[in-house]
PDB file of C-alpha atoms in Angstrom:
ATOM      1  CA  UNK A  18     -50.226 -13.212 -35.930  1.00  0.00           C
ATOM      2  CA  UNK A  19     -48.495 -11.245 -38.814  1.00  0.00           C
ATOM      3  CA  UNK A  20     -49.449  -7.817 -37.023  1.00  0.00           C
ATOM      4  CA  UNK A  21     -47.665  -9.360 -33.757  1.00  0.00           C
ATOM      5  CA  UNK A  22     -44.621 -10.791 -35.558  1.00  0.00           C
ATOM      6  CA  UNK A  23     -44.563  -7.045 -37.117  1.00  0.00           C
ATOM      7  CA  UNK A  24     -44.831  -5.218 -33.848  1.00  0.00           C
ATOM      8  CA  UNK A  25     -41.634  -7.587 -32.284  1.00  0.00           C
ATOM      9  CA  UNK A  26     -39.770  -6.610 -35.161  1.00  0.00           C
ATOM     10  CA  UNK A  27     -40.137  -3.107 -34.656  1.00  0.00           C
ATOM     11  CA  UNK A  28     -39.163  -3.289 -31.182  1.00  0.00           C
ATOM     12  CA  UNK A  29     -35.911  -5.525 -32.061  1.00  0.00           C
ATOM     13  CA  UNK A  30     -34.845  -3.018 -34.464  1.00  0.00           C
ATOM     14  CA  UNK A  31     -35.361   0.141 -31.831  1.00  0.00           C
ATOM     15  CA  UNK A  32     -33.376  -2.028 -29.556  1.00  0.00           C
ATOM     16  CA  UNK A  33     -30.404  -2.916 -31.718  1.00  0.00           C
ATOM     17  CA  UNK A  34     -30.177   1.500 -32.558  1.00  0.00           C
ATOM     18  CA  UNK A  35     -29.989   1.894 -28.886  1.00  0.00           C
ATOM     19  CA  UNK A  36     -26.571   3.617 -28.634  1.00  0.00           C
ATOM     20  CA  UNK A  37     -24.074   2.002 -25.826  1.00  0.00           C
ATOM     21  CA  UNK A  38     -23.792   4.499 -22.919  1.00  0.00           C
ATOM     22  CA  UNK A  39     -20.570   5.476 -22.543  1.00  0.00           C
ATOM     23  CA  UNK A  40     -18.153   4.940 -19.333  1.00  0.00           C
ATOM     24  CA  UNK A  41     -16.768   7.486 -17.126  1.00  0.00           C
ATOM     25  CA  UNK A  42     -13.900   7.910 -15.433  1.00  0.00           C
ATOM     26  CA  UNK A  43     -14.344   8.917 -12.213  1.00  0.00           C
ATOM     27  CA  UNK A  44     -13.317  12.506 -10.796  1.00  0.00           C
ATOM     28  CA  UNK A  45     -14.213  12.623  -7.619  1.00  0.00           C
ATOM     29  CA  UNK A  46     -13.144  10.966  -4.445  1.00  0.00           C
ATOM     30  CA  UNK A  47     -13.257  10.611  -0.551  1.00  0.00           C
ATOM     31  CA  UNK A  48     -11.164  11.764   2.461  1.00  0.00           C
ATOM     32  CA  UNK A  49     -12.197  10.283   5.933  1.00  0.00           C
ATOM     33  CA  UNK A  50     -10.892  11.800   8.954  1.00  0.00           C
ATOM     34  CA  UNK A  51      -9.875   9.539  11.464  1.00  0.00           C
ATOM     35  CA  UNK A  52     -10.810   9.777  15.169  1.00  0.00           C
ATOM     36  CA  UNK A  53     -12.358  13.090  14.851  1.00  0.00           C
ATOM     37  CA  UNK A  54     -12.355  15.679  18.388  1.00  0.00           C
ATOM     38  CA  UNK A  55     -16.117  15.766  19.246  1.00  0.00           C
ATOM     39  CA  UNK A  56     -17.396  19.305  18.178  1.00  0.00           C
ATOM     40  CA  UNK A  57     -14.502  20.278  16.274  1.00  0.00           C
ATOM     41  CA  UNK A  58     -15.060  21.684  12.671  1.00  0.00           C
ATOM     42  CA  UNK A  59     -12.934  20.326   9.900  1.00  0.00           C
ATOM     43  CA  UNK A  60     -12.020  22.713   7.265  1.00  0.00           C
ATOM     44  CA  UNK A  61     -10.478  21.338   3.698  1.00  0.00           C
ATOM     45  CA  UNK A  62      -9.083  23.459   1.242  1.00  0.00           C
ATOM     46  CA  UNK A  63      -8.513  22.379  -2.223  1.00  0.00           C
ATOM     47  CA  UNK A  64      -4.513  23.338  -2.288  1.00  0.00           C
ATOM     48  CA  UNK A  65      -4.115  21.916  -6.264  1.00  0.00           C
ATOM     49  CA  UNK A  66      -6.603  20.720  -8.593  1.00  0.00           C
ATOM     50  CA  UNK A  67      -6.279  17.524 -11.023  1.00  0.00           C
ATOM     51  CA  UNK A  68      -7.010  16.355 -13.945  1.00  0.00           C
ATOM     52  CA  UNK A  69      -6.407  13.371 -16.028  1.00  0.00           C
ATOM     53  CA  UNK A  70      -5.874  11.815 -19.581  1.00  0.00           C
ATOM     54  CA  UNK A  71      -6.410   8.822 -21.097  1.00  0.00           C
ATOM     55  CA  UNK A  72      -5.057   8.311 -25.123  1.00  0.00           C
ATOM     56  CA  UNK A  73      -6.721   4.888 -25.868  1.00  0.00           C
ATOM     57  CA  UNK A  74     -10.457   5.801 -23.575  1.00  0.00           C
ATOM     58  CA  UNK A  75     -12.968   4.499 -25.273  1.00  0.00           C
ATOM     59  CA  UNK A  76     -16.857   3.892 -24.569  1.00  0.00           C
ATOM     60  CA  UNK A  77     -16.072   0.120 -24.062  1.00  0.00           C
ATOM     61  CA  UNK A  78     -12.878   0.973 -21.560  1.00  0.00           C
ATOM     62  CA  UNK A  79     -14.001   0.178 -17.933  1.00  0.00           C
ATOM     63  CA  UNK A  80     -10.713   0.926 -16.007  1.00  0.00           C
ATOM     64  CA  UNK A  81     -11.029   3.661 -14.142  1.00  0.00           C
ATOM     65  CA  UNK A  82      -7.221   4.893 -13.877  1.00  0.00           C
ATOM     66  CA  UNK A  83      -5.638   7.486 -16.070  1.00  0.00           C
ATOM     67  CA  UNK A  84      -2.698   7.401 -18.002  1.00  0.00           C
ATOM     68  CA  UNK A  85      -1.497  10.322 -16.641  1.00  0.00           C
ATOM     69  CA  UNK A  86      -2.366  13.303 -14.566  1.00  0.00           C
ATOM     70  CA  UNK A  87      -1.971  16.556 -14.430  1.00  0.00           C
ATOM     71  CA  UNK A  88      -1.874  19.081 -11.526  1.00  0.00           C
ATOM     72  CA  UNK A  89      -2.943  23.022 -11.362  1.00  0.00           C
ATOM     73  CA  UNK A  90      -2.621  24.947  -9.379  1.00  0.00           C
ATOM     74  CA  UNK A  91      -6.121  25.976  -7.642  1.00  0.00           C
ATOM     75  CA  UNK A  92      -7.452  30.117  -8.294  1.00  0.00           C
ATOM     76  CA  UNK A  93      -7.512  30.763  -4.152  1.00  0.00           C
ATOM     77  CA  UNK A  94      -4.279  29.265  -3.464  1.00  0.00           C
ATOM     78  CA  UNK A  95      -2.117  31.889  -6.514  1.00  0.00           C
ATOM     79  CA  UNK A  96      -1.582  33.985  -4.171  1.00  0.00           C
ATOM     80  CA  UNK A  97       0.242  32.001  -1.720  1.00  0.00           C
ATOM     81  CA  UNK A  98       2.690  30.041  -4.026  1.00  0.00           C
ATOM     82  CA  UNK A  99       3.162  32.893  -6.637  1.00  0.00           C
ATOM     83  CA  UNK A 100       5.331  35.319  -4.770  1.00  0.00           C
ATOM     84  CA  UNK A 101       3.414  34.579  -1.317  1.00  0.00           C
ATOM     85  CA  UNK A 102       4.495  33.115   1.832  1.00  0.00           C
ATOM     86  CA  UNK A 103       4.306  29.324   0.049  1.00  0.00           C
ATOM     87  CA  UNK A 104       6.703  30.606  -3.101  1.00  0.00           C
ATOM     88  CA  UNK A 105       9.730  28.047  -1.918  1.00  0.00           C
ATOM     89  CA  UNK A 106       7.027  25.041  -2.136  1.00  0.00           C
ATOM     90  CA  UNK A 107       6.771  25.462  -5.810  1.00  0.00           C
ATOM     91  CA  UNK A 108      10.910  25.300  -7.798  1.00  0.00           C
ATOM     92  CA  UNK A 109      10.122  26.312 -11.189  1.00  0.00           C
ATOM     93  CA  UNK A 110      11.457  23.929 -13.698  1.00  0.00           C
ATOM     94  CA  UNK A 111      14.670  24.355 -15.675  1.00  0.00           C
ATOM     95  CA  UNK A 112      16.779  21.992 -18.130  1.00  0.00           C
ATOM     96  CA  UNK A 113      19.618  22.695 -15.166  1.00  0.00           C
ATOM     97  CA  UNK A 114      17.781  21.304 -12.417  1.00  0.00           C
ATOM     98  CA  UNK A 115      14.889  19.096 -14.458  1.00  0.00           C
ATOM     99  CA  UNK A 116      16.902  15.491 -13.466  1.00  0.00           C
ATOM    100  CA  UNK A 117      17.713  17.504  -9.851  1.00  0.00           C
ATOM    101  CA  UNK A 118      13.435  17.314  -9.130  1.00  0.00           C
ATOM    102  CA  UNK A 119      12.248  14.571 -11.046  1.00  0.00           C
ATOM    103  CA  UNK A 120      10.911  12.480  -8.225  1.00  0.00           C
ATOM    104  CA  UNK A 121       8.686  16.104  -7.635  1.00  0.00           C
ATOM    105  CA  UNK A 122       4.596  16.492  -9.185  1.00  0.00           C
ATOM    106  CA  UNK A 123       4.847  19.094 -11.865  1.00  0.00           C
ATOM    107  CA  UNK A 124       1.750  21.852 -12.708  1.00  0.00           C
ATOM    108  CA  UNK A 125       2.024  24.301 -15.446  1.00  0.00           C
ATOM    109  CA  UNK A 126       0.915  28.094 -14.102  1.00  0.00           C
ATOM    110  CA  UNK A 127       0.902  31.201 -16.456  1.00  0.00           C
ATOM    111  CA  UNK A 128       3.203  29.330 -19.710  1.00  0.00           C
ATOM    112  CA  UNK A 129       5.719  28.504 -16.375  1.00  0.00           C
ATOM    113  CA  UNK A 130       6.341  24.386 -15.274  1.00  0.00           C
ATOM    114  CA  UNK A 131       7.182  23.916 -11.778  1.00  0.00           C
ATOM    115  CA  UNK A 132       8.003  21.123  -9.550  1.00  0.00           C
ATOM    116  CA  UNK A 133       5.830  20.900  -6.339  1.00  0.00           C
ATOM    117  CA  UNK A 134       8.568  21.015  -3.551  1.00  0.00           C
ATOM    118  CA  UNK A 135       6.674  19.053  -1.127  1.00  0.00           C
ATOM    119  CA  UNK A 136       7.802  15.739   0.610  1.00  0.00           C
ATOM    120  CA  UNK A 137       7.664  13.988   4.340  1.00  0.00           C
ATOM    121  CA  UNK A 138      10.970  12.216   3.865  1.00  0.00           C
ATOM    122  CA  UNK A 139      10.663   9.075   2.036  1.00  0.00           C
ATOM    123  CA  UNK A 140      11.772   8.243  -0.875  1.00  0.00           C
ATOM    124  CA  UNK A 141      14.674  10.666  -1.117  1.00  0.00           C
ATOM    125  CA  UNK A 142      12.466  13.859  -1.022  1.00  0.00           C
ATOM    126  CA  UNK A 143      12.813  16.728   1.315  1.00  0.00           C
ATOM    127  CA  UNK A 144      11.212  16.830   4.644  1.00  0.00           C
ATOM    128  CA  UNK A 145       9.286  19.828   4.732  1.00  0.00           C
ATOM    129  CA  UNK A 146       6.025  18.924   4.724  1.00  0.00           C
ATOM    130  CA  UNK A 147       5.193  20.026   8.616  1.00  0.00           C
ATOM    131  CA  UNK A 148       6.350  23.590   7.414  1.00  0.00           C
ATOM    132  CA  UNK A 149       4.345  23.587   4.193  1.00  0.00           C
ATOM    133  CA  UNK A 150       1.474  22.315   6.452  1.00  0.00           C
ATOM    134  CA  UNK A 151       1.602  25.154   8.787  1.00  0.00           C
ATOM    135  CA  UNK A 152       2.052  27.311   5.860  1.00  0.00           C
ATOM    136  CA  UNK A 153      -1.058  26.907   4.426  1.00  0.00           C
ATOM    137  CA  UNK A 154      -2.799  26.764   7.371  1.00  0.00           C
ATOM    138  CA  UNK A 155      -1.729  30.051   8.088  1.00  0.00           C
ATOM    139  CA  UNK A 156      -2.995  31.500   4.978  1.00  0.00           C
ATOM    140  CA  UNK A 157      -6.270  29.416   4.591  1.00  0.00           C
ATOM    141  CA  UNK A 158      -7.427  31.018   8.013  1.00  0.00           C
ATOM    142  CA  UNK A 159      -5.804  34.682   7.553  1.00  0.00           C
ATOM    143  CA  UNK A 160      -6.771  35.013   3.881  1.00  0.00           C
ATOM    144  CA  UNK A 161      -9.210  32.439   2.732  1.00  0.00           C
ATOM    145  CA  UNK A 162     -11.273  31.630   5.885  1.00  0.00           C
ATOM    146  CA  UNK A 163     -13.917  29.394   6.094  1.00  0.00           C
ATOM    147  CA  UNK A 164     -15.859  31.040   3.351  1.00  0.00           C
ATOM    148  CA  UNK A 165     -13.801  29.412   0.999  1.00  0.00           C
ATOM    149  CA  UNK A 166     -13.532  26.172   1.951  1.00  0.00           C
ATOM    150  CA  UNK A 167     -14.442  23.238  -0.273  1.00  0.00           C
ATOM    151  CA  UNK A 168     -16.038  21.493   2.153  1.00  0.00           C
ATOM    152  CA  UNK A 169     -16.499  20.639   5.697  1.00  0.00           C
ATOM    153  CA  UNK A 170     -17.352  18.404   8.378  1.00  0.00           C
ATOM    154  CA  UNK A 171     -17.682  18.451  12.346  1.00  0.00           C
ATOM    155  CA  UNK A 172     -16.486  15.919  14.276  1.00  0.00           C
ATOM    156  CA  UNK A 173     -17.914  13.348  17.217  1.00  0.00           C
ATOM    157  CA  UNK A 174     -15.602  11.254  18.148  1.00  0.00           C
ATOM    158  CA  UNK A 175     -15.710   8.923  15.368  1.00  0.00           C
ATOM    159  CA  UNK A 176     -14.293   8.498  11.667  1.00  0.00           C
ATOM    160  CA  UNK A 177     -15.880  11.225   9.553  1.00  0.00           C
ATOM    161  CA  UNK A 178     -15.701  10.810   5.822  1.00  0.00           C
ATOM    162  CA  UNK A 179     -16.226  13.669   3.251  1.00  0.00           C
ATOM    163  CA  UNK A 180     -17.724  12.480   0.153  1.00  0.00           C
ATOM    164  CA  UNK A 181     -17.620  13.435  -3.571  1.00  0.00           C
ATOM    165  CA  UNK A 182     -14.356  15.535  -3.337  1.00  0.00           C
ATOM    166  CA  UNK A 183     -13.009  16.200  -6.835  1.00  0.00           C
ATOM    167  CA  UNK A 184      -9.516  14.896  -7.451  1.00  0.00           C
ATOM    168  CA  UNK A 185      -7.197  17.338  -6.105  1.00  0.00           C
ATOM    169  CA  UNK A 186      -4.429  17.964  -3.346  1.00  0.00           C
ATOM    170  CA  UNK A 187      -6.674  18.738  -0.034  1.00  0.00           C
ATOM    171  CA  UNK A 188      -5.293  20.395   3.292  1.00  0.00           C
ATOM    172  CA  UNK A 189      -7.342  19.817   6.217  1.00  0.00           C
ATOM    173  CA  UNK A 190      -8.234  22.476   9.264  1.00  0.00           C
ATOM    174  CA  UNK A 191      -9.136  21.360  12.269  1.00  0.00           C
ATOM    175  CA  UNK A 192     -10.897  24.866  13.190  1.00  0.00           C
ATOM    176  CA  UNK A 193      -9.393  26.330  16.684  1.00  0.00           C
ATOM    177  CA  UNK A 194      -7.849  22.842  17.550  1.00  0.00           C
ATOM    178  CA  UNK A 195      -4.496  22.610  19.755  1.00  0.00           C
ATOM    179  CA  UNK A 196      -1.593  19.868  21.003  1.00  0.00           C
ATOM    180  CA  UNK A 197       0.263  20.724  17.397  1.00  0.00           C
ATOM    181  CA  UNK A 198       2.648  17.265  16.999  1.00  0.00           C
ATOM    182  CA  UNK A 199       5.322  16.859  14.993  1.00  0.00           C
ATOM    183  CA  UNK A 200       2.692  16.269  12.294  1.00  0.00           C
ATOM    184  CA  UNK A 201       1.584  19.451  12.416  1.00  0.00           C
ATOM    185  CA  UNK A 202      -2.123  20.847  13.686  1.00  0.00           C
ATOM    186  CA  UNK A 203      -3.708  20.447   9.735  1.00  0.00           C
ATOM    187  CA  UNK A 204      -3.062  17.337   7.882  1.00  0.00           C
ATOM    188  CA  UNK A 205      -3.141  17.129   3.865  1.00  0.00           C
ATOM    189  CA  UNK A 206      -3.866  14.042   1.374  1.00  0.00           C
ATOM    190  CA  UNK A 207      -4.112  13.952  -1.923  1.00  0.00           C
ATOM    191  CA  UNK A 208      -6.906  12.081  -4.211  1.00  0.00           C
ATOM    192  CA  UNK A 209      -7.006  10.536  -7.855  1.00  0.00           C
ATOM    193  CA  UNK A 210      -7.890   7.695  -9.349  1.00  0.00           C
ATOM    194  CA  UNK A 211      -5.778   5.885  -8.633  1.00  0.00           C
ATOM    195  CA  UNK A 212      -6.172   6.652  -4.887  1.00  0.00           C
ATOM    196  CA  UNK A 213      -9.688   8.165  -4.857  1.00  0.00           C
ATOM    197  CA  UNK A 214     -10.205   7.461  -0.994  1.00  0.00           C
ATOM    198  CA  UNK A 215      -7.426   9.030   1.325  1.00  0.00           C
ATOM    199  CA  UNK A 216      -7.557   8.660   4.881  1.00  0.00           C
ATOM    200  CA  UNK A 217      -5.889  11.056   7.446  1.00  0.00           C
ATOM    201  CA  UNK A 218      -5.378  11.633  10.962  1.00  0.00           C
ATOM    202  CA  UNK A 219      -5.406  15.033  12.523  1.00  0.00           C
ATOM    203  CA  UNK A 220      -2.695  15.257  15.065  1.00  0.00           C
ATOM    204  CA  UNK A 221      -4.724  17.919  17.233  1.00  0.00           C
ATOM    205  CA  UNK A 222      -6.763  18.528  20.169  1.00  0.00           C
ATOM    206  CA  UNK A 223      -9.408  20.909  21.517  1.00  0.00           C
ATOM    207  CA  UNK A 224      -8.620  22.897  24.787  1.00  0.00           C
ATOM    208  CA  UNK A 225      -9.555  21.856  27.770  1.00  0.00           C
ATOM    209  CA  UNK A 226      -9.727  23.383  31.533  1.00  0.00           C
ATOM    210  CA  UNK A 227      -9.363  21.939  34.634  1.00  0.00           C
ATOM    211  CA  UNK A 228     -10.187  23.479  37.735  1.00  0.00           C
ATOM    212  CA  UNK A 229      -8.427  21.785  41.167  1.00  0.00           C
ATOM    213  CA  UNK A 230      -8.380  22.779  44.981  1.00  0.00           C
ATOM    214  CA  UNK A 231      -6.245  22.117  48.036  1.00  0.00           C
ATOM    215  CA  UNK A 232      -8.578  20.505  49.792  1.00  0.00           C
ATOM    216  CA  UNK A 233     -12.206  19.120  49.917  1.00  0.00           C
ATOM    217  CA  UNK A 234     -13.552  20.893  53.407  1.00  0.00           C
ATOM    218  CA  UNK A 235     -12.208  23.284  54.985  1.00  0.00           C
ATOM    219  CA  UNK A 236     -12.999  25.712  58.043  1.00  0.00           C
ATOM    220  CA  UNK A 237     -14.814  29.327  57.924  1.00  0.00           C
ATOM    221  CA  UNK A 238     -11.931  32.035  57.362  1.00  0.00           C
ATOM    222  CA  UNK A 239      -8.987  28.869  56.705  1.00  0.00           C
ATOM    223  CA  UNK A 240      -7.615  29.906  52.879  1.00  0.00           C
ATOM    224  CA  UNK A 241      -7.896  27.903  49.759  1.00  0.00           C
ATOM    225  CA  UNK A 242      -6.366  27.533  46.897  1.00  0.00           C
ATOM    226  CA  UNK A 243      -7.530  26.861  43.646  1.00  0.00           C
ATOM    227  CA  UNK A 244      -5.881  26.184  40.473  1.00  0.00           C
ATOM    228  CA  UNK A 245      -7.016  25.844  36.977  1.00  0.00           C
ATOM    229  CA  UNK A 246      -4.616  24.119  33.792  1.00  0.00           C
ATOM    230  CA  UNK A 247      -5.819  24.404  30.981  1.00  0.00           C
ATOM    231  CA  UNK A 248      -4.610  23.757  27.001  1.00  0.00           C
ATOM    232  CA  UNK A 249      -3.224  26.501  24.807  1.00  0.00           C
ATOM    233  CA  UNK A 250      -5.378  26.918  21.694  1.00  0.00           C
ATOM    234  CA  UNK A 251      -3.059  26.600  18.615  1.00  0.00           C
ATOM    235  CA  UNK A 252      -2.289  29.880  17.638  1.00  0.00           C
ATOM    236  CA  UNK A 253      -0.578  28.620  14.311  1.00  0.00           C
ATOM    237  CA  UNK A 254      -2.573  30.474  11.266  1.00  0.00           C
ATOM    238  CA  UNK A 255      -3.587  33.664  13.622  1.00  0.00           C
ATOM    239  CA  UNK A 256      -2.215  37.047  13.495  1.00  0.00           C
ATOM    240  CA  UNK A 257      -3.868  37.958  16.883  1.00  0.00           C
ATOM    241  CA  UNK A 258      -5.792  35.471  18.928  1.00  0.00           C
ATOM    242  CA  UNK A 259      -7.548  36.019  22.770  1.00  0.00           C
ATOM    243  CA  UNK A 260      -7.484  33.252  25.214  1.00  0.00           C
ATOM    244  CA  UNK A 261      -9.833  34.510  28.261  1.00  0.00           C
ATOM    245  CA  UNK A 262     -10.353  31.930  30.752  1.00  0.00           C
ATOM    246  CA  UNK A 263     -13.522  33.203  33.382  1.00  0.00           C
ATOM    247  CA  UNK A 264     -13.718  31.813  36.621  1.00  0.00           C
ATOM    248  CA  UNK A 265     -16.919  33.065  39.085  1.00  0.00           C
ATOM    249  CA  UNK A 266     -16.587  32.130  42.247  1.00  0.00           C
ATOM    250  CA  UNK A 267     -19.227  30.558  44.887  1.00  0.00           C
ATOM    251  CA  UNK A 268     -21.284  32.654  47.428  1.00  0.00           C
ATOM    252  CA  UNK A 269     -19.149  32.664  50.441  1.00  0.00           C
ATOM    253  CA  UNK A 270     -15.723  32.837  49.172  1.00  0.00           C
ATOM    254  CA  UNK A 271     -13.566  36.241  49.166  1.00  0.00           C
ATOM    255  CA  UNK A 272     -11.017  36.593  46.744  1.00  0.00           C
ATOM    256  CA  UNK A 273      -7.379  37.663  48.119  1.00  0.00           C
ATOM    257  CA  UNK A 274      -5.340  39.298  45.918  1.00  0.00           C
TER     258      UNK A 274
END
């Protein structure tokens, strides 16, 4: 009986040196894609990355939102706001103009602070962010491609949702899509922890063809016509792109030119 008392004591005292695990905050996030175009690849691009602080985390904290974040600005995307095509989207910041932009996300590139000139309207910000959409589009497929992506996802007809996303500023591709709305062809969203799950809807289309006669019989020698409609492939983020539409015809027919 003394050797068992012994042996629990043991145990109690390995117990009480366990150390408490600590907590994490979390850093990574979701995007779902909202009724996706069956067969269409979706591209996303991590535009900014960011981080987050927290002065009073400690291993007993359990709330997973930081004091503050911090954006900057990711390696493949330098190019396009430093000097590049995207250079207006970034207004670096000044004690002139630092009450001007203070409703603006700030990163720190290079020793420099700049606000992130981005907005869709509300809350007294500009209205650019169609342009800045197209933008970056333009460069992702001319100068990234799909080889450096950060993730993707093809789509059938349903929601899609890309998991475990780190916390970042995310555009979204829809690969050779069309229809470009007002919303532009590529959609962005941004994810943190305070909003780790972002939801978005692509306002694009794949092209389609139609092919339509004049009539449903006709007589040996009597001419028909045929017509075919199709949808424009969105050219936006192409230096040079081929459209070639082939049509072969039935045994039977002779084309007239």
């Amino acid at each position: 009986i003394k050797m068992m008392a012994l042996v629990i004591a043991m145990v109690m005292m390995v117990a009480m040196v366990i150390p408490a695990m600590a907590a994490t905050k979390a850093t990574s996030g979701t995007i779902t894609i909202k009724n996706t175009e069956s067969g269409t690849v979706y591209d996303l691009y991590k535009v900014f990355d960011l981080s987050g602080t927290d002065s009073d985390f400690t291993e007993e904290t359990t709330e997973e939102v930081y004091d503050a974040i911090a954006y900057t600005l990711d390696s493949d995307w330098v190019n396009f706001f430093i000097g590049g095509s995207g250079a207006s989207y970034l207004i670096e910041k000044t004690s002139e103009n630092a009450a001007t932009y203070s409703k603006y996300n700030q990163l720190t590139y290079n020793g420099k602070t700049y606000f992130i000139y981005i907005g869709d309207g509300t809350d007294s910000t500009v209205n650019n962010i169609v342009e800045f959409t197209n933008a970056a589009m333009t460069y992702a497929v001319d100068t990234l491609t799909s080889t450096k992506r950060d993730a993707s996802t093809t789509g059938d007809g349903t929601d899609k949702t890309v998991e475990n996303l780190n916390f970042g500023y995310y555009l979204v591709v829809p690969v050779g899509a069309s229809n470009q709305t007002e919303n532009s062809s590529g959609s962005v969203a941004s994810i943190n922890s305070t909003i780790p799950n972002a939801e978005i809807v692509v306002k694009a289309v794949k092209p389609s063809i139609e092919k339509t006669d004049t009539a449903e019989t006709v007589d040996i020698g009597t001419d028909l016509t045929y017509t075919i409609t199709g949808t424009v492939p969105n050219t936006t983020g192409y230096t040079s792109y081929t459209y070639t539409v082939a049509d072969t015809m039935t045994s039977g027919l002779t084309f007239n030119k």
